[in-house]
Short mmCIF file of the C-alpha atoms (twelve columns), coordinates in Angstrom:
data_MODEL
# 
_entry.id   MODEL 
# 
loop_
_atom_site.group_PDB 
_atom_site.id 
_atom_site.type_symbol 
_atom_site.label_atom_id 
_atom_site.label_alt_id 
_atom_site.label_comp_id 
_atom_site.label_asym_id 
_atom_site.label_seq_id 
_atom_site.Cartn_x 
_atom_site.Cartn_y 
_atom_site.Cartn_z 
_atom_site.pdbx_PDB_model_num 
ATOM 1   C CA . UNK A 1   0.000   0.000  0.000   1 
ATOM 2   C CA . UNK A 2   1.070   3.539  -0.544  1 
ATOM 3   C CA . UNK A 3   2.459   5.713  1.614   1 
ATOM 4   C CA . UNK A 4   2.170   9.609  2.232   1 
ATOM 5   C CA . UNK A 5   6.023   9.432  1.801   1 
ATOM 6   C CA . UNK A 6   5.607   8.589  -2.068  1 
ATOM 7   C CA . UNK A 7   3.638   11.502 -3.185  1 
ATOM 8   C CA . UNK A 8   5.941   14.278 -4.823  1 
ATOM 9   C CA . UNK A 9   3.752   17.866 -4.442  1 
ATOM 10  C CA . UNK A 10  5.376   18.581 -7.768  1 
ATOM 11  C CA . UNK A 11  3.747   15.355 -9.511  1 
ATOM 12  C CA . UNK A 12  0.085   16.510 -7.523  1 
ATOM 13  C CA . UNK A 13  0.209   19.467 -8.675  1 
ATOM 14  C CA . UNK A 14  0.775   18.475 -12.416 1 
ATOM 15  C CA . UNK A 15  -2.293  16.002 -11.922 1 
ATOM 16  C CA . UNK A 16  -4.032  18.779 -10.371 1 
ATOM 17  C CA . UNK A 17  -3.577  21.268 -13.728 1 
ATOM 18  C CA . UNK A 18  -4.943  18.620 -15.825 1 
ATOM 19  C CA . UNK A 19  -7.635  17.539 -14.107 1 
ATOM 20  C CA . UNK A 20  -8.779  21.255 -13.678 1 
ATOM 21  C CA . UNK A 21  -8.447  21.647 -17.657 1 
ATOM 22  C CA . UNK A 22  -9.941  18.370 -18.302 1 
ATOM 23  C CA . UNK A 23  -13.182 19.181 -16.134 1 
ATOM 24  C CA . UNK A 24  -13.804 22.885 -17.610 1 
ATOM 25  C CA . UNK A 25  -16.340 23.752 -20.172 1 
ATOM 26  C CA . UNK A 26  -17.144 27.535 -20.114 1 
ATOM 27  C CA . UNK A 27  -13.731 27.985 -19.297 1 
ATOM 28  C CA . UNK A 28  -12.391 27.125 -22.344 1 
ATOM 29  C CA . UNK A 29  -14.771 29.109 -24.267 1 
ATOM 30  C CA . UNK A 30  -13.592 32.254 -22.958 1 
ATOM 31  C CA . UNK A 31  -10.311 34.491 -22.642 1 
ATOM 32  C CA . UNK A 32  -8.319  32.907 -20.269 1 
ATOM 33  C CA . UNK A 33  -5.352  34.519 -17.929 1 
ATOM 34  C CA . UNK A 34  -3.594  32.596 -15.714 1 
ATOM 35  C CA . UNK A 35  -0.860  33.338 -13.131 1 
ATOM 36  C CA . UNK A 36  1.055   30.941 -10.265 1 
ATOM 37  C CA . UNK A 37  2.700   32.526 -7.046  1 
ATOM 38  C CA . UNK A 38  0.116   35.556 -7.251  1 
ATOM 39  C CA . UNK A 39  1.084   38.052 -4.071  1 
ATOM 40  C CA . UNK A 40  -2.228  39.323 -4.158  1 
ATOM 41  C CA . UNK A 41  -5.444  38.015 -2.406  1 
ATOM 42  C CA . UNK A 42  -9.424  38.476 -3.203  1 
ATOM 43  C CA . UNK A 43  -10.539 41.775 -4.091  1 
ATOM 44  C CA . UNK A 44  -7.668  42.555 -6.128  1 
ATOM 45  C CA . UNK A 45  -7.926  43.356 -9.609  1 
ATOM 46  C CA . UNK A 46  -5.626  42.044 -12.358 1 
ATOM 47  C CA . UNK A 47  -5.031  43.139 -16.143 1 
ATOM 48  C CA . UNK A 48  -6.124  40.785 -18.579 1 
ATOM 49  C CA . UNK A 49  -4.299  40.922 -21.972 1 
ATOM 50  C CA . UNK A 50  -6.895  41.036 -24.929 1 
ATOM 51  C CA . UNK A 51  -5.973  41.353 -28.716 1 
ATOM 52  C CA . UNK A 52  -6.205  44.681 -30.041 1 
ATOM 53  C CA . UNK A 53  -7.901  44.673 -33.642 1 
ATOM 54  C CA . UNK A 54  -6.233  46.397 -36.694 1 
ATOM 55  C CA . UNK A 55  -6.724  48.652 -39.715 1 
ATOM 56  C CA . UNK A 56  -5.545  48.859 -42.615 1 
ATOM 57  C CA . UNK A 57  -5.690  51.767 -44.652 1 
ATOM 58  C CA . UNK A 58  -4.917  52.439 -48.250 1 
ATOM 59  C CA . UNK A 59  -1.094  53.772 -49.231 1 
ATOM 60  C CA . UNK A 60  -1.522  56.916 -50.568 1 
ATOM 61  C CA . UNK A 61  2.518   57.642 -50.709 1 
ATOM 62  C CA . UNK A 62  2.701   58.305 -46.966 1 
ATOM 63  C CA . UNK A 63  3.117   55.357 -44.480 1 
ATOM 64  C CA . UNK A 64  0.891   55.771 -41.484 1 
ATOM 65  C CA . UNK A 65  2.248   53.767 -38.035 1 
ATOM 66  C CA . UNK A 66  0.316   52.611 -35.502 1 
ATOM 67  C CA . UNK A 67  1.689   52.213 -31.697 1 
ATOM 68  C CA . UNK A 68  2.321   48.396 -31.009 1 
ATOM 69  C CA . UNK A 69  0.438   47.726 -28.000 1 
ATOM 70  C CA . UNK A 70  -2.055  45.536 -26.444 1 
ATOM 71  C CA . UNK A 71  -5.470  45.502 -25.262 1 
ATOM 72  C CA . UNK A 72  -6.161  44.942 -21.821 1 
ATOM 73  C CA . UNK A 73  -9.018  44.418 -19.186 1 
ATOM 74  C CA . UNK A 74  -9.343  44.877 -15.321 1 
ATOM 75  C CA . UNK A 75  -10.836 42.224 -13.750 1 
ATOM 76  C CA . UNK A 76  -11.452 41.718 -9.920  1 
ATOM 77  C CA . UNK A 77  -10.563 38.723 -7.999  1 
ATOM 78  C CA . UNK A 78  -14.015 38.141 -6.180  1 
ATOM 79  C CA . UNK A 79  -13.697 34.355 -5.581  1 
ATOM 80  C CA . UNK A 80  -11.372 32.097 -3.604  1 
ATOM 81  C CA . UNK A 81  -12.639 28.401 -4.372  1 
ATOM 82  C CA . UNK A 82  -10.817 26.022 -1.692  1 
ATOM 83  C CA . UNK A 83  -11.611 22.344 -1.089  1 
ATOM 84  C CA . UNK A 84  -9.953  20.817 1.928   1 
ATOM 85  C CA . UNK A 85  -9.715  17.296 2.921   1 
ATOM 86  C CA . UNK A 86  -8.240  15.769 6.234   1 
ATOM 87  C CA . UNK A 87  -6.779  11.777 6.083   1 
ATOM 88  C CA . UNK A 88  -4.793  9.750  8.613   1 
ATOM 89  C CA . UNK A 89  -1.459  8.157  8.128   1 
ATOM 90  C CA . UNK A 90  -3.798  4.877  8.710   1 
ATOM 91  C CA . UNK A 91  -6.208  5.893  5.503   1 
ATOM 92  C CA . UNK A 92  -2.839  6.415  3.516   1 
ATOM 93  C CA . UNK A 93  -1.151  3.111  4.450   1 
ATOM 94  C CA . UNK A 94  -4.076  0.935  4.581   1 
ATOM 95  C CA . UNK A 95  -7.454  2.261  2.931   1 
ATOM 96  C CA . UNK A 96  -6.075  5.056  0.031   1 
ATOM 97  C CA . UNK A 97  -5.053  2.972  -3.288  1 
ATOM 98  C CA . UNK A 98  -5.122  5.786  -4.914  1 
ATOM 99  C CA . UNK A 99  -4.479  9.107  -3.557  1 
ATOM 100 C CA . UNK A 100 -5.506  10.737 -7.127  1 
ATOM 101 C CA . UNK A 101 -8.532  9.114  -7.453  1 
ATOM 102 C CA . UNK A 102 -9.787  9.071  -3.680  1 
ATOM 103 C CA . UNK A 103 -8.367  12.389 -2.744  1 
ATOM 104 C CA . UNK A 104 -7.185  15.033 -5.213  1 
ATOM 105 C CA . UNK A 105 -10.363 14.031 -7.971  1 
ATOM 106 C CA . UNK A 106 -12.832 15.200 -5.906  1 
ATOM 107 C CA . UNK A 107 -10.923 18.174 -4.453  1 
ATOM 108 C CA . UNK A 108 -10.493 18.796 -8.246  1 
ATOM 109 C CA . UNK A 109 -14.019 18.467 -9.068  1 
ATOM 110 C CA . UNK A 110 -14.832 20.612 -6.885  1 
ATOM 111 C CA . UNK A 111 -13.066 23.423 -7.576  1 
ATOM 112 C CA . UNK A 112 -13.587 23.652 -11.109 1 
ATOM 113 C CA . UNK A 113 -17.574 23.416 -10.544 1 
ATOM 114 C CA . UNK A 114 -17.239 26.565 -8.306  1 
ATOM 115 C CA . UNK A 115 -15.430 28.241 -11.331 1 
ATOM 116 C CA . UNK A 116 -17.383 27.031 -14.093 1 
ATOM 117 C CA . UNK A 117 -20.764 27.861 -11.755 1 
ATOM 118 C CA . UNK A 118 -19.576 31.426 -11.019 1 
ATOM 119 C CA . UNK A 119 -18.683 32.060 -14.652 1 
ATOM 120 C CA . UNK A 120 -22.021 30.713 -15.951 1 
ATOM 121 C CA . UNK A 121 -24.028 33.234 -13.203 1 
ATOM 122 C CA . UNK A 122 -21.665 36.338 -13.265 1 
ATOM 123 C CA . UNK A 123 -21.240 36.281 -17.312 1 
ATOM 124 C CA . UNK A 124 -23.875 34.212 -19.250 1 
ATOM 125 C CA . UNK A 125 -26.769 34.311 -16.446 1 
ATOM 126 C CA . UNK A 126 -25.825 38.061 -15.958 1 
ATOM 127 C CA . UNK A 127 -26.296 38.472 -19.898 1 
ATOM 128 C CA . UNK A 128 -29.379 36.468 -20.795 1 
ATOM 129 C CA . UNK A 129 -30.889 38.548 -17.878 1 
ATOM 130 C CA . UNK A 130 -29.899 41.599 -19.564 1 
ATOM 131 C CA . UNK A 131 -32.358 44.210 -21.369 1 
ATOM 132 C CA . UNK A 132 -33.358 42.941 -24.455 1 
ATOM 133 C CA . UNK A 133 -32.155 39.271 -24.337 1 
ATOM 134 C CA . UNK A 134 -33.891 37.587 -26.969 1 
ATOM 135 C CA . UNK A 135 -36.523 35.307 -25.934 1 
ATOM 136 C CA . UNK A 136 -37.391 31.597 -27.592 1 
ATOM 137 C CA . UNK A 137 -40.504 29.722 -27.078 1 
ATOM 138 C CA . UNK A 138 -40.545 26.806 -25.721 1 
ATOM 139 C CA . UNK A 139 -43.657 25.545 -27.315 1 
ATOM 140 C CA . UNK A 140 -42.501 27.114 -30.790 1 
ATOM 141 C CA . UNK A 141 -43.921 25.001 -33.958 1 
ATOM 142 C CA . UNK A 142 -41.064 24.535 -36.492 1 
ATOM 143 C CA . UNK A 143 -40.832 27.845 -39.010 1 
ATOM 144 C CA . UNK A 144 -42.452 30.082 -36.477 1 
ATOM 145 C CA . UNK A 145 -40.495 33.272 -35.948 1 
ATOM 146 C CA . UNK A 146 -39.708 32.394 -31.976 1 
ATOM 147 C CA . UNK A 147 -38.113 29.200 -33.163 1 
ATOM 148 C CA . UNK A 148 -35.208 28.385 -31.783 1 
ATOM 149 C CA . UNK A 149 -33.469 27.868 -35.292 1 
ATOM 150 C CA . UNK A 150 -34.554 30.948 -36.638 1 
ATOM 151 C CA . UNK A 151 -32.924 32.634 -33.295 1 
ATOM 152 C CA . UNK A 152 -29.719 30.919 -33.436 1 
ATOM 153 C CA . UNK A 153 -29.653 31.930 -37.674 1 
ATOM 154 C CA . UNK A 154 -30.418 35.317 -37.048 1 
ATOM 155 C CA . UNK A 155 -27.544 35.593 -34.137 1 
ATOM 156 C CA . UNK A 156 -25.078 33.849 -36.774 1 
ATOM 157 C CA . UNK A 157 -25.899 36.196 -39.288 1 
ATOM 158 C CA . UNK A 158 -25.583 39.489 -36.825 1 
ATOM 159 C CA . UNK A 159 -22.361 38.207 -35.851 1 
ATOM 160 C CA . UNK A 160 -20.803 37.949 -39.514 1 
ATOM 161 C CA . UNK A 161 -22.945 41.824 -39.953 1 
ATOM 162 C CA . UNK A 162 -20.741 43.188 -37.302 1 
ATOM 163 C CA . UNK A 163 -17.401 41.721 -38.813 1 
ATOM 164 C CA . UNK A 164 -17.021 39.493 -35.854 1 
ATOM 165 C CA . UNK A 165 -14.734 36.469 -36.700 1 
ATOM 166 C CA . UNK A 166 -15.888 33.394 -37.860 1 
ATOM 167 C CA . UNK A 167 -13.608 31.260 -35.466 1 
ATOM 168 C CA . UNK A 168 -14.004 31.034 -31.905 1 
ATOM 169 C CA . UNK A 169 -17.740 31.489 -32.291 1 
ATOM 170 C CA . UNK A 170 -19.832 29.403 -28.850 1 
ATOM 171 C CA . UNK A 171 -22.899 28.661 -27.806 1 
ATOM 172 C CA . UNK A 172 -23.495 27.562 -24.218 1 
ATOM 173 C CA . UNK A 173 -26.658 26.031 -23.374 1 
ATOM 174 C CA . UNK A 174 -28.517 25.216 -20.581 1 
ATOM 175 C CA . UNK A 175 -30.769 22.334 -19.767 1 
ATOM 176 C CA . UNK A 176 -33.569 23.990 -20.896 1 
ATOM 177 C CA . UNK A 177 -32.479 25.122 -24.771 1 
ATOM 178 C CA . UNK A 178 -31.237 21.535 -24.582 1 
ATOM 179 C CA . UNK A 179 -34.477 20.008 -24.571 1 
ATOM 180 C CA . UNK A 180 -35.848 21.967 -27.206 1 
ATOM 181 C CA . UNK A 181 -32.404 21.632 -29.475 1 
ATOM 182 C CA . UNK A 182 -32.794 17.773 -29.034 1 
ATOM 183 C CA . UNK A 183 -36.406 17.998 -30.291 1 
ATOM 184 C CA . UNK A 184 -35.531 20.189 -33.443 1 
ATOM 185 C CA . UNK A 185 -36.370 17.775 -36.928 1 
ATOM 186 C CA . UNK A 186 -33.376 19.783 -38.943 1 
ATOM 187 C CA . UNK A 187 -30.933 18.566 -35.570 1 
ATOM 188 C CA . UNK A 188 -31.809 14.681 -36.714 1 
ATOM 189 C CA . UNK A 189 -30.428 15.217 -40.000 1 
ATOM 190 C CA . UNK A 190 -26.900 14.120 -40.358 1 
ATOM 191 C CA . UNK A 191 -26.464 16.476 -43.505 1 
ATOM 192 C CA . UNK A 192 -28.058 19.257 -41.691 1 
ATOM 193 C CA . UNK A 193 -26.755 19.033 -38.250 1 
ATOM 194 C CA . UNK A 194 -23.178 18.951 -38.894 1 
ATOM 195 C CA . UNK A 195 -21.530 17.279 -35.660 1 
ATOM 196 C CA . UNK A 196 -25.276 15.624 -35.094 1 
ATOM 197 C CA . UNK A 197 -23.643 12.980 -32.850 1 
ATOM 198 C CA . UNK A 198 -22.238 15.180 -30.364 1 
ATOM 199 C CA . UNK A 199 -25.436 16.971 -29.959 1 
ATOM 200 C CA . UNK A 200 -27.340 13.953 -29.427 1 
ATOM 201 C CA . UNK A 201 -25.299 13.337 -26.677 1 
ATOM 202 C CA . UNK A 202 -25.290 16.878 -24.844 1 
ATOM 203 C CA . UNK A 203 -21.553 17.505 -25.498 1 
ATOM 204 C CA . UNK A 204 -19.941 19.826 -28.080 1 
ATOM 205 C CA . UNK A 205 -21.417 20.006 -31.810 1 
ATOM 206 C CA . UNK A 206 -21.301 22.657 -34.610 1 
ATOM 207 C CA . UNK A 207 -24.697 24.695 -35.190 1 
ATOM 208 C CA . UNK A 208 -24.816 27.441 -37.641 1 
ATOM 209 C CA . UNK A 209 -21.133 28.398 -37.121 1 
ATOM 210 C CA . UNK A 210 -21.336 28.050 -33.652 1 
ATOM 211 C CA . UNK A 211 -19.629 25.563 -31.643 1 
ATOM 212 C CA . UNK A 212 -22.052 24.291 -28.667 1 
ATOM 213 C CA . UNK A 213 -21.655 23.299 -25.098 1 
ATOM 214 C CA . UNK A 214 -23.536 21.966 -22.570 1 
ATOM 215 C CA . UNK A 215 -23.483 23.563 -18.846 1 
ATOM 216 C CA . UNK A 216 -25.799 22.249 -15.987 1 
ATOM 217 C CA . UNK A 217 -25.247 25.932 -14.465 1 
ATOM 218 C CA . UNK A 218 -26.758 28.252 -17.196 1 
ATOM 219 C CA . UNK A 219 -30.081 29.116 -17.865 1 
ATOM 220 C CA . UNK A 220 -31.568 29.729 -21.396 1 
ATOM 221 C CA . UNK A 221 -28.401 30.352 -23.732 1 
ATOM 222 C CA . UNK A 222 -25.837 32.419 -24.741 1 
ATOM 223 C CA . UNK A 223 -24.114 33.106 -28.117 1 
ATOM 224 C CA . UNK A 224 -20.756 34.340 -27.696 1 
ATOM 225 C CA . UNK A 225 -17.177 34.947 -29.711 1 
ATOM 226 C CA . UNK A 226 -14.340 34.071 -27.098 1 
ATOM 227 C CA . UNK A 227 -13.251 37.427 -26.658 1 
ATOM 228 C CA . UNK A 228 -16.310 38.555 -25.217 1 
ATOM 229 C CA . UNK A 229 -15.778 37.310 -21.873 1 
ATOM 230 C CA . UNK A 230 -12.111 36.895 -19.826 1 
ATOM 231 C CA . UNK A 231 -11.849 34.548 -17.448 1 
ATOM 232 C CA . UNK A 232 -8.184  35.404 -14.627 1 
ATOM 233 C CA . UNK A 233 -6.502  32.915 -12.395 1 
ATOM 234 C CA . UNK A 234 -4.594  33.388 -9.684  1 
ATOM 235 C CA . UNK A 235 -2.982  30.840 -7.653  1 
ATOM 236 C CA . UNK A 236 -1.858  31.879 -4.093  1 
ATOM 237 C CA . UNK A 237 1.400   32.142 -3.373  1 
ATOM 238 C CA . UNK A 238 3.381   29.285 -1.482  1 
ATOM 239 C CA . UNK A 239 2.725   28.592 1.729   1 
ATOM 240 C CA . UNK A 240 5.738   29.214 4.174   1 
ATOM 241 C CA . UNK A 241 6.812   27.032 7.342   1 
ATOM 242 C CA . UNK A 242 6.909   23.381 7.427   1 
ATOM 243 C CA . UNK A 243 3.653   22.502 5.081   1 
ATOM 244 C CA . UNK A 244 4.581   21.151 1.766   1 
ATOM 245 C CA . UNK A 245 2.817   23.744 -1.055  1 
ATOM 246 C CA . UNK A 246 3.143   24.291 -4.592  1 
ATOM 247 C CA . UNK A 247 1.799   27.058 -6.538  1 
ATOM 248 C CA . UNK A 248 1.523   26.435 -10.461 1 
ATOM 249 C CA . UNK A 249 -0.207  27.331 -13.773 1 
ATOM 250 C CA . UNK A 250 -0.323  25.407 -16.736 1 
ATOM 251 C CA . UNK A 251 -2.477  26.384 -20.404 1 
ATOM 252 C CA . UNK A 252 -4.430  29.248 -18.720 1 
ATOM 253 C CA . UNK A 253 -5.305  26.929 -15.456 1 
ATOM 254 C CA . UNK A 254 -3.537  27.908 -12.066 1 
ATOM 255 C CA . UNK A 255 -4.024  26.939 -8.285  1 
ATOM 256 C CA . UNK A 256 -1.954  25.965 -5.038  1 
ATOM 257 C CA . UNK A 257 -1.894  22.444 -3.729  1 
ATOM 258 C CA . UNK A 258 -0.423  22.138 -0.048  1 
ATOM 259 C CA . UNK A 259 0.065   19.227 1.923   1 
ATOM 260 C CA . UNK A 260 0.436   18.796 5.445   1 
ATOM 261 C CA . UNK A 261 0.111   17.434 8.803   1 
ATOM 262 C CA . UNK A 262 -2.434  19.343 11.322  1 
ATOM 263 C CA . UNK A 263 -1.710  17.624 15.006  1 
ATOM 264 C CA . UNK A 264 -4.867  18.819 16.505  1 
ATOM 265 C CA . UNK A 265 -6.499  15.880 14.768  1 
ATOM 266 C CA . UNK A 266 -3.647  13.910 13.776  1 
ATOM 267 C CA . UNK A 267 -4.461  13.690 10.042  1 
ATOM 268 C CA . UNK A 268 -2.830  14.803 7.003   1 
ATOM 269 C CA . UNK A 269 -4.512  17.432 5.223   1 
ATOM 270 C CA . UNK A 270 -4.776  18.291 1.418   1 
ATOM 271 C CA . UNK A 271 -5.834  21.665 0.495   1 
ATOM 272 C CA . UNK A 272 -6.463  23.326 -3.343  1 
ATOM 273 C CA . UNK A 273 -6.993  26.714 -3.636  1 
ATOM 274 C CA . UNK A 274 -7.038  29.441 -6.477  1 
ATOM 275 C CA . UNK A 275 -8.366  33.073 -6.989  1 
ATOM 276 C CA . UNK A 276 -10.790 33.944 -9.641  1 
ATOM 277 C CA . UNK A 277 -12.360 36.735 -11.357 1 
ATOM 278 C CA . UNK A 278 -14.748 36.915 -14.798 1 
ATOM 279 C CA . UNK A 279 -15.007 40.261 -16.648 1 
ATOM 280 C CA . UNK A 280 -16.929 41.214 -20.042 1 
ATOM 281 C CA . UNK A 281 -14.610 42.239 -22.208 1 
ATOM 282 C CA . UNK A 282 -17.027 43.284 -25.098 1 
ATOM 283 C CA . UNK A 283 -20.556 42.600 -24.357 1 
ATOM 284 C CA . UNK A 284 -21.401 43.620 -28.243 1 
ATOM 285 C CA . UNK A 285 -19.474 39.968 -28.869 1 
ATOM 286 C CA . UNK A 286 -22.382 38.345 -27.541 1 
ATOM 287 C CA . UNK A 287 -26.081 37.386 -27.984 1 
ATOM 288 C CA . UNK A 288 -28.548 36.069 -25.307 1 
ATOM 289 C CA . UNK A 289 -31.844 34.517 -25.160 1 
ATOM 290 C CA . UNK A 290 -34.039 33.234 -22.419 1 
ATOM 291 C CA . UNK A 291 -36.748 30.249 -22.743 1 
ATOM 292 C CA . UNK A 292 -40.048 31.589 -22.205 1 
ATOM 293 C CA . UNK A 293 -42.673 28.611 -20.698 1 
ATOM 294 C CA . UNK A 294 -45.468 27.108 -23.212 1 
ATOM 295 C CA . UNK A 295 -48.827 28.975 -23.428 1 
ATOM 296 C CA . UNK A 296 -51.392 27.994 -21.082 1 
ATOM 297 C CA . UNK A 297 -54.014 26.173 -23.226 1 
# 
């Protein structure tokens, strides 16, 4: 059996990055910005590089320059998602075969369904709240003008109208636009669906240009270009003193994972932490809608 002696922090926290990546959704929709050994704390705002878009303009015998700089937004650390979980020396020598799978999983899980809950209600919720969020009818007949098709082609077209790229184009669903997606005739129609497959099973499938997602924590829907939203991470710095901690970030992901012994219960603890904050960058980038009920016969 293992022992608490075998576990490198520098291999859990390598596990740790990947599992985080591997659970996200809406996080890899968006602009991500990730940082390891962050001084800061909650409530402290970070810059979040963005592309800057540029012009070109006809040569009329005089070169015009344009500074090289980039785009940036501030966004505020409001959220410190930390999952803690106490073992004895007895649960790692006897009863833990796997200290990824019994431990550091669920810690994972955990953490990355606070993030990917918080970014569903403080971007996508927050948007298809917003004043004049377009609504689709739930008990819609195919070709009616509240369809849900005729919503999503009308938000692909208004996209390409404002010169918004063609790439990186989402939409994240909730339960609700699921249902009705699932029930649409054109979405049974290999030739018509695209990726019909992956829609059938509630995972990731192209529609209209866009490329769709499935979250358990959004309501209605939300059609978006990835730069419309920024997602920051911030792991905590190291802790100091005798506790074995490692701060890290890896493809946009960063958090802290510290191990140690607490005597007042005579376990071994394992803690994961991060800091995280969600900004719009450019609410114009994206398009909501809300599910309205079926009329009352």
């Amino acid at each position: 059996m293992p022992s608490s002696n075998t576990f490198e922090i520098t291999d859990v926290v390598a596990v740790s990055l990947a599992l985080m990546r591997s659970n996200s959704v809406l996080g890899e929709c968006v602009m991500r910005d990730a940082e390891a050994a962050f001084t800061g704390g909650r409530g402290d705002v970070v810059r979040v590089r963005t592309p800057k878009r540029r012009v070109a303009q006809n040569f009329n015998g005089t070169t015009v320059y344009t500074k090289v700089e980039e785009g940036h937004v501030q966004v505020k650390l409001t959220d410190e998602p930390t999952v803690a979980a106490a073992f004895t020396t007895k649960d790692m020598t006897l009863n833990i075969e796997s200290f990824g799978e019994q431990v550091l999983k669920p810690q994972m899980d955990a953490v990355s369904a606070y993030v990917e809950k918080s970014a569903a209600a403080a971007l996508l919720n927050a948007a298809s709240k917003a004043t004049g969020a377009r609504a689709i009818k739930a008990d819609a007949k195919h070709g009616e003008a509240g369809h849900v098709v005729k919503m999503l082609t009308a938000a692909a077209a208004d996209f390409t109208r404002r010169e918004i790229p063609a790439a990186a184009r989402f939409l994240a669903i909730g339960p609700d636009v699921q249902n009705i997606l699932l029930d649409v005739e054109q979405l049974q129609k290999v030739n018509e669906a695209g990726d019909s497959q992956a829609l059938r099973n509630a995972t990731m499938g192209e529609l209209f240009g866009f490329r769709v997602v499935v979250s358990p924590y959004l309501d209605g829907a939300v059609a978006f270009h990835k730069t419309a939203y920024a997602l920051a991470v911030r792991a905590p710095s190291e802790v100091q003193g005798g506790a074995r901690s490692v701060s890290a970030a890896d493809n946009q992901y960063a958090l802290r994972v510290t191990m140690d012994f607490d005597p007042s219960v005579k376990s071994e603890v394992s803690i994961v932490d991060t800091l995280r904050g969600v900004a719009t960058i450019d609410p114009a980038r994206a398009i909501a809608f809300t599910v309205t009920p079926p009329a009352k016969a």
